């Protein structure tokens, strides 16, 4: 089965800096990889999806990279703000194909200090 | 996108009892998913609920413990049966759009005493 590791349980950075979160996986390469944001007491909110044939994807201050050779995705938040403080989850499709089921990592708690 | 609501938002239940969690979506969807998120853990898929057929359960989850109903394309329920303290968790429902993006409800926080 797929195993996902997110680099650390917690990451603290100063406002204005770039936050970089890591997601590593084992076994098969997924067809796509997703990042979600989860605030306390709330369900996860979808942020970005990147497919196996895409190297990089951007959305406003967010950037995701996907390296299928390293089996790794990096999630960047540029010009970070205290409002970016949340837990960020990495998720992969199960089978590397059209299977809709996702496997989630445990998440990284990001704290942006003013 | 989809807007999902869940009821109840939280509950405290006694050991041995059952709780039914409701999930309502603002649009018709084919598949609905039920997840569990235990403290400090990742989301774990319990089952997939398709309208008009029996739910498909993941390894480690059984219908007797987590019966699911899916009476129409906008609604589903998950029952946590014969509860024990180990069932204390957040239960979330979600749906997926055609772009593989999943939308989650706010979750139901269950505490079993």
Coordinates of C-alpha atoms in Angstrom, one line a residue:
Chain A
X1 CA 0.0 0.0 0.0
X2 CA 1.0 3.6 -0.5
X3 CA 2.9 5.3 2.3
X4 CA 3.1 9.0 2.6
X5 CA 5.5 11.1 4.7
X6 CA 5.2 14.8 5.2
X7 CA 8.5 16.3 6.2
X8 CA 7.6 17.4 9.7
X9 CA 4.7 17.6 12.0
X10 CA 5.2 21.4 12.6
X11 CA 6.9 24.2 10.8
X12 CA 7.3 27.8 12.1
X13 CA 8.4 30.7 9.9
X14 CA 8.4 34.5 9.9
X15 CA 5.8 36.5 8.1
X16 CA 6.9 37.4 4.5
X17 CA 9.2 34.3 4.2
X18 CA 8.5 31.3 1.9
X19 CA 7.2 28.2 3.5
X20 CA 8.2 24.9 2.0
X21 CA 6.4 21.7 2.9
X22 CA 7.5 18.3 1.7
X23 CA 5.5 15.2 0.8
X24 CA 7.3 11.9 0.1
X25 CA 5.7 8.7 -1.0
X26 CA 6.7 5.1 -1.5
X27 CA 5.6 2.4 -3.9
X28 CA 3.8 3.3 -7.1
X29 CA 3.7 6.8 -8.6
X30 CA 0.2 8.3 -8.4
X31 CA -1.6 9.7 -11.4
X32 CA -2.1 12.9 -9.5
X33 CA -1.2 14.5 -6.1
X34 CA -3.3 17.0 -4.2
X35 CA -2.7 19.5 -1.4
X36 CA -5.4 20.5 1.1
X37 CA -5.6 23.0 3.9
X38 CA -7.2 22.1 7.2
X39 CA -8.1 24.6 9.9
X40 CA -8.9 23.5 13.5
X41 CA -12.5 22.1 13.7
X42 CA -13.0 22.2 10.0
X43 CA -12.8 19.7 7.1
X44 CA -9.9 19.9 4.6
X45 CA -10.2 22.5 1.8
X46 CA -8.8 21.6 -1.6
X47 CA -5.9 23.8 -2.8
X48 CA -4.1 22.4 -5.7
X49 CA -3.9 19.2 -7.9
X50 CA -0.8 18.3 -9.9
X51 CA -0.7 15.4 -12.4
X52 CA 2.1 13.0 -13.0
X53 CA 3.1 14.6 -16.3
X54 CA 3.2 18.1 -14.7
X55 CA 6.4 19.4 -13.1
X56 CA 5.0 22.5 -11.5
X57 CA 1.7 24.2 -10.8
X58 CA 0.9 27.7 -9.4
X59 CA -2.1 29.4 -7.9
X60 CA -1.6 32.9 -6.6
X61 CA 1.0 32.6 -3.8
X62 CA 1.0 28.8 -3.9
X63 CA 3.4 26.6 -5.9
X64 CA 3.5 22.8 -6.1
X65 CA 6.2 20.7 -7.7
X66 CA 6.0 17.0 -8.5
X67 CA 9.1 14.9 -9.0
X68 CA 8.2 11.3 -9.8
X69 CA 11.8 10.2 -9.9
X70 CA 12.4 11.4 -6.3
X71 CA 8.8 10.4 -5.4
X72 CA 8.3 13.8 -3.8
X73 CA 6.2 16.9 -4.0
X74 CA 7.1 20.3 -2.6
X75 CA 4.4 22.8 -1.6
X76 CA 5.5 26.5 -1.4
X77 CA 3.7 29.5 0.1
X78 CA 5.4 32.7 -0.9
X79 CA 5.1 35.9 1.1
X80 CA 3.6 34.0 3.9
X81 CA 1.0 35.6 6.2
X82 CA -0.3 34.7 9.7
X83 CA -3.6 33.8 8.0
X84 CA -1.7 31.0 6.2
X85 CA -1.3 29.2 9.6
X86 CA -3.0 25.8 9.3
X87 CA -2.4 22.2 8.8
X88 CA -1.5 21.2 5.2
X89 CA -2.3 17.7 3.9
X90 CA -0.8 15.9 1.0
X91 CA -3.0 13.3 -0.7
X92 CA -2.4 10.8 -3.5
X93 CA -4.7 8.7 -5.6
X94 CA -4.5 5.0 -4.6
X95 CA -3.8 3.1 -7.7
X96 CA -1.9 5.3 -10.0
X97 CA -4.8 5.3 -12.4
X98 CA -8.3 6.4 -12.5
X99 CA -9.1 5.2 -9.0
X100 CA -10.8 8.0 -7.1
X101 CA -9.7 6.9 -3.6
X102 CA -7.2 9.1 -1.9
X103 CA -4.5 8.3 0.7
X104 CA -3.7 11.2 3.0
X105 CA -0.5 12.1 4.8
X106 CA -0.7 13.2 8.5
X107 CA -0.1 16.8 7.6
X108 CA 2.3 19.5 8.5
X109 CA 1.2 22.3 11.0
X110 CA 2.4 25.6 9.6
X111 CA 2.6 28.6 11.9
X112 CA 3.4 31.9 10.4
X113 CA 4.6 34.4 13.1
X114 CA 3.9 38.1 12.6
Chain B
X1 CA -17.5 23.1 -6.2
X2 CA -19.9 21.7 -3.6
X3 CA -21.2 22.8 -0.2
X4 CA -21.5 20.0 2.3
X5 CA -23.2 20.1 5.7
X6 CA -23.1 17.5 8.5
X7 CA -25.2 16.9 11.5
X8 CA -24.5 16.8 14.4
X9 CA -21.4 18.9 14.5
X10 CA -20.4 17.1 17.7
X11 CA -21.7 14.7 20.2
X12 CA -20.8 12.9 23.4
X13 CA -22.1 9.3 23.6
X14 CA -22.1 6.5 26.0
X15 CA -20.3 3.2 25.3
X16 CA -22.6 0.6 23.6
X17 CA -24.9 3.1 22.0
X18 CA -25.1 4.1 18.3
X19 CA -24.9 7.5 16.5
X20 CA -26.1 8.4 13.0
X21 CA -24.3 11.2 11.2
X22 CA -26.0 12.9 8.3
X23 CA -24.3 14.4 5.3
X24 CA -26.1 16.8 2.9
X25 CA -24.7 18.1 -0.4
X26 CA -26.0 21.1 -2.3
X27 CA -25.8 19.3 -5.7
X28 CA -26.3 15.8 -7.0
X29 CA -23.2 13.6 -6.9
X30 CA -22.6 10.0 -7.8
X31 CA -20.1 9.1 -5.1
X32 CA -19.9 10.2 -1.5
X33 CA -17.1 9.2 0.9
X34 CA -16.9 8.8 4.6
X35 CA -13.6 9.4 6.4
X36 CA -12.4 9.1 10.0
X37 CA -9.7 11.4 11.4
X38 CA -8.4 10.3 14.8
X39 CA -6.4 12.7 16.9
X40 CA -3.0 13.3 15.4
X41 CA -3.6 11.0 12.5
X42 CA -4.3 11.3 8.8
X43 CA -7.7 10.9 7.2
X44 CA -8.7 7.3 6.8
X45 CA -11.3 6.3 4.2
X46 CA -14.1 4.2 5.8
X47 CA -16.3 3.6 2.8
X48 CA -17.6 4.8 -0.5
X49 CA -21.4 5.3 -0.9
X50 CA -23.0 5.1 -4.3
X51 CA -26.7 5.9 -4.7
X52 CA -28.6 2.7 -5.5
X53 CA -26.0 0.2 -4.4
X54 CA -24.4 -1.0 -1.3
X55 CA -21.5 0.9 0.2
X56 CA -17.9 -0.3 -0.5
X57 CA -15.9 -0.6 2.7
X58 CA -12.1 -0.3 3.1
X59 CA -10.0 -2.9 4.9
X60 CA -10.6 -2.8 8.6
X61 CA -14.1 -1.4 8.4
X62 CA -17.3 -3.5 8.3
X63 CA -20.9 -2.9 7.5
X64 CA -22.1 -4.1 10.9
X65 CA -20.1 -1.5 12.7
X66 CA -20.5 1.4 10.2
X67 CA -23.7 0.9 8.3
X68 CA -24.2 3.5 5.5
X69 CA -27.3 4.7 3.7
X70 CA -27.5 6.6 0.4
X71 CA -31.2 7.1 -0.4
X72 CA -30.6 9.8 -3.1
X73 CA -27.9 11.7 -4.9
X74 CA -27.6 14.5 -2.3
X75 CA -27.7 12.7 1.1
X76 CA -26.0 10.0 3.0
X77 CA -25.8 8.7 6.6
X78 CA -23.1 6.9 8.5
X79 CA -24.0 5.1 11.7
X80 CA -21.3 4.3 14.3
X81 CA -22.7 1.2 16.1
X82 CA -22.1 -0.2 19.5
X83 CA -19.6 2.5 20.2
X84 CA -16.4 2.2 22.3
X85 CA -14.0 4.9 23.4
X86 CA -11.8 3.8 20.4
X87 CA -14.4 5.2 18.1
X88 CA -13.8 8.7 19.4
X89 CA -12.8 10.6 16.3
X90 CA -13.8 13.2 13.8
X91 CA -16.0 11.8 11.0
X92 CA -16.1 13.6 7.7
X93 CA -18.0 13.1 4.5
X94 CA -16.8 14.3 1.1
X95 CA -17.7 14.3 -2.6
X96 CA -15.5 14.5 -5.6
X97 CA -16.0 16.5 -8.8
X98 CA -15.0 15.6 -12.3
X99 CA -11.5 17.1 -11.8
X100 CA -10.8 14.7 -8.9
X101 CA -11.0 17.6 -6.3
X102 CA -12.7 16.5 -3.1
X103 CA -14.9 18.7 -1.0
X104 CA -15.3 18.0 2.6
X105 CA -18.0 18.6 5.2
X106 CA -17.1 20.3 8.5
X107 CA -16.9 17.0 10.3
X108 CA -18.6 15.5 13.3
X109 CA -16.6 15.3 16.4
X110 CA -17.6 12.2 18.4
X111 CA -16.5 11.5 21.9
X112 CA -17.4 8.1 23.5
X113 CA -17.3 7.8 27.2

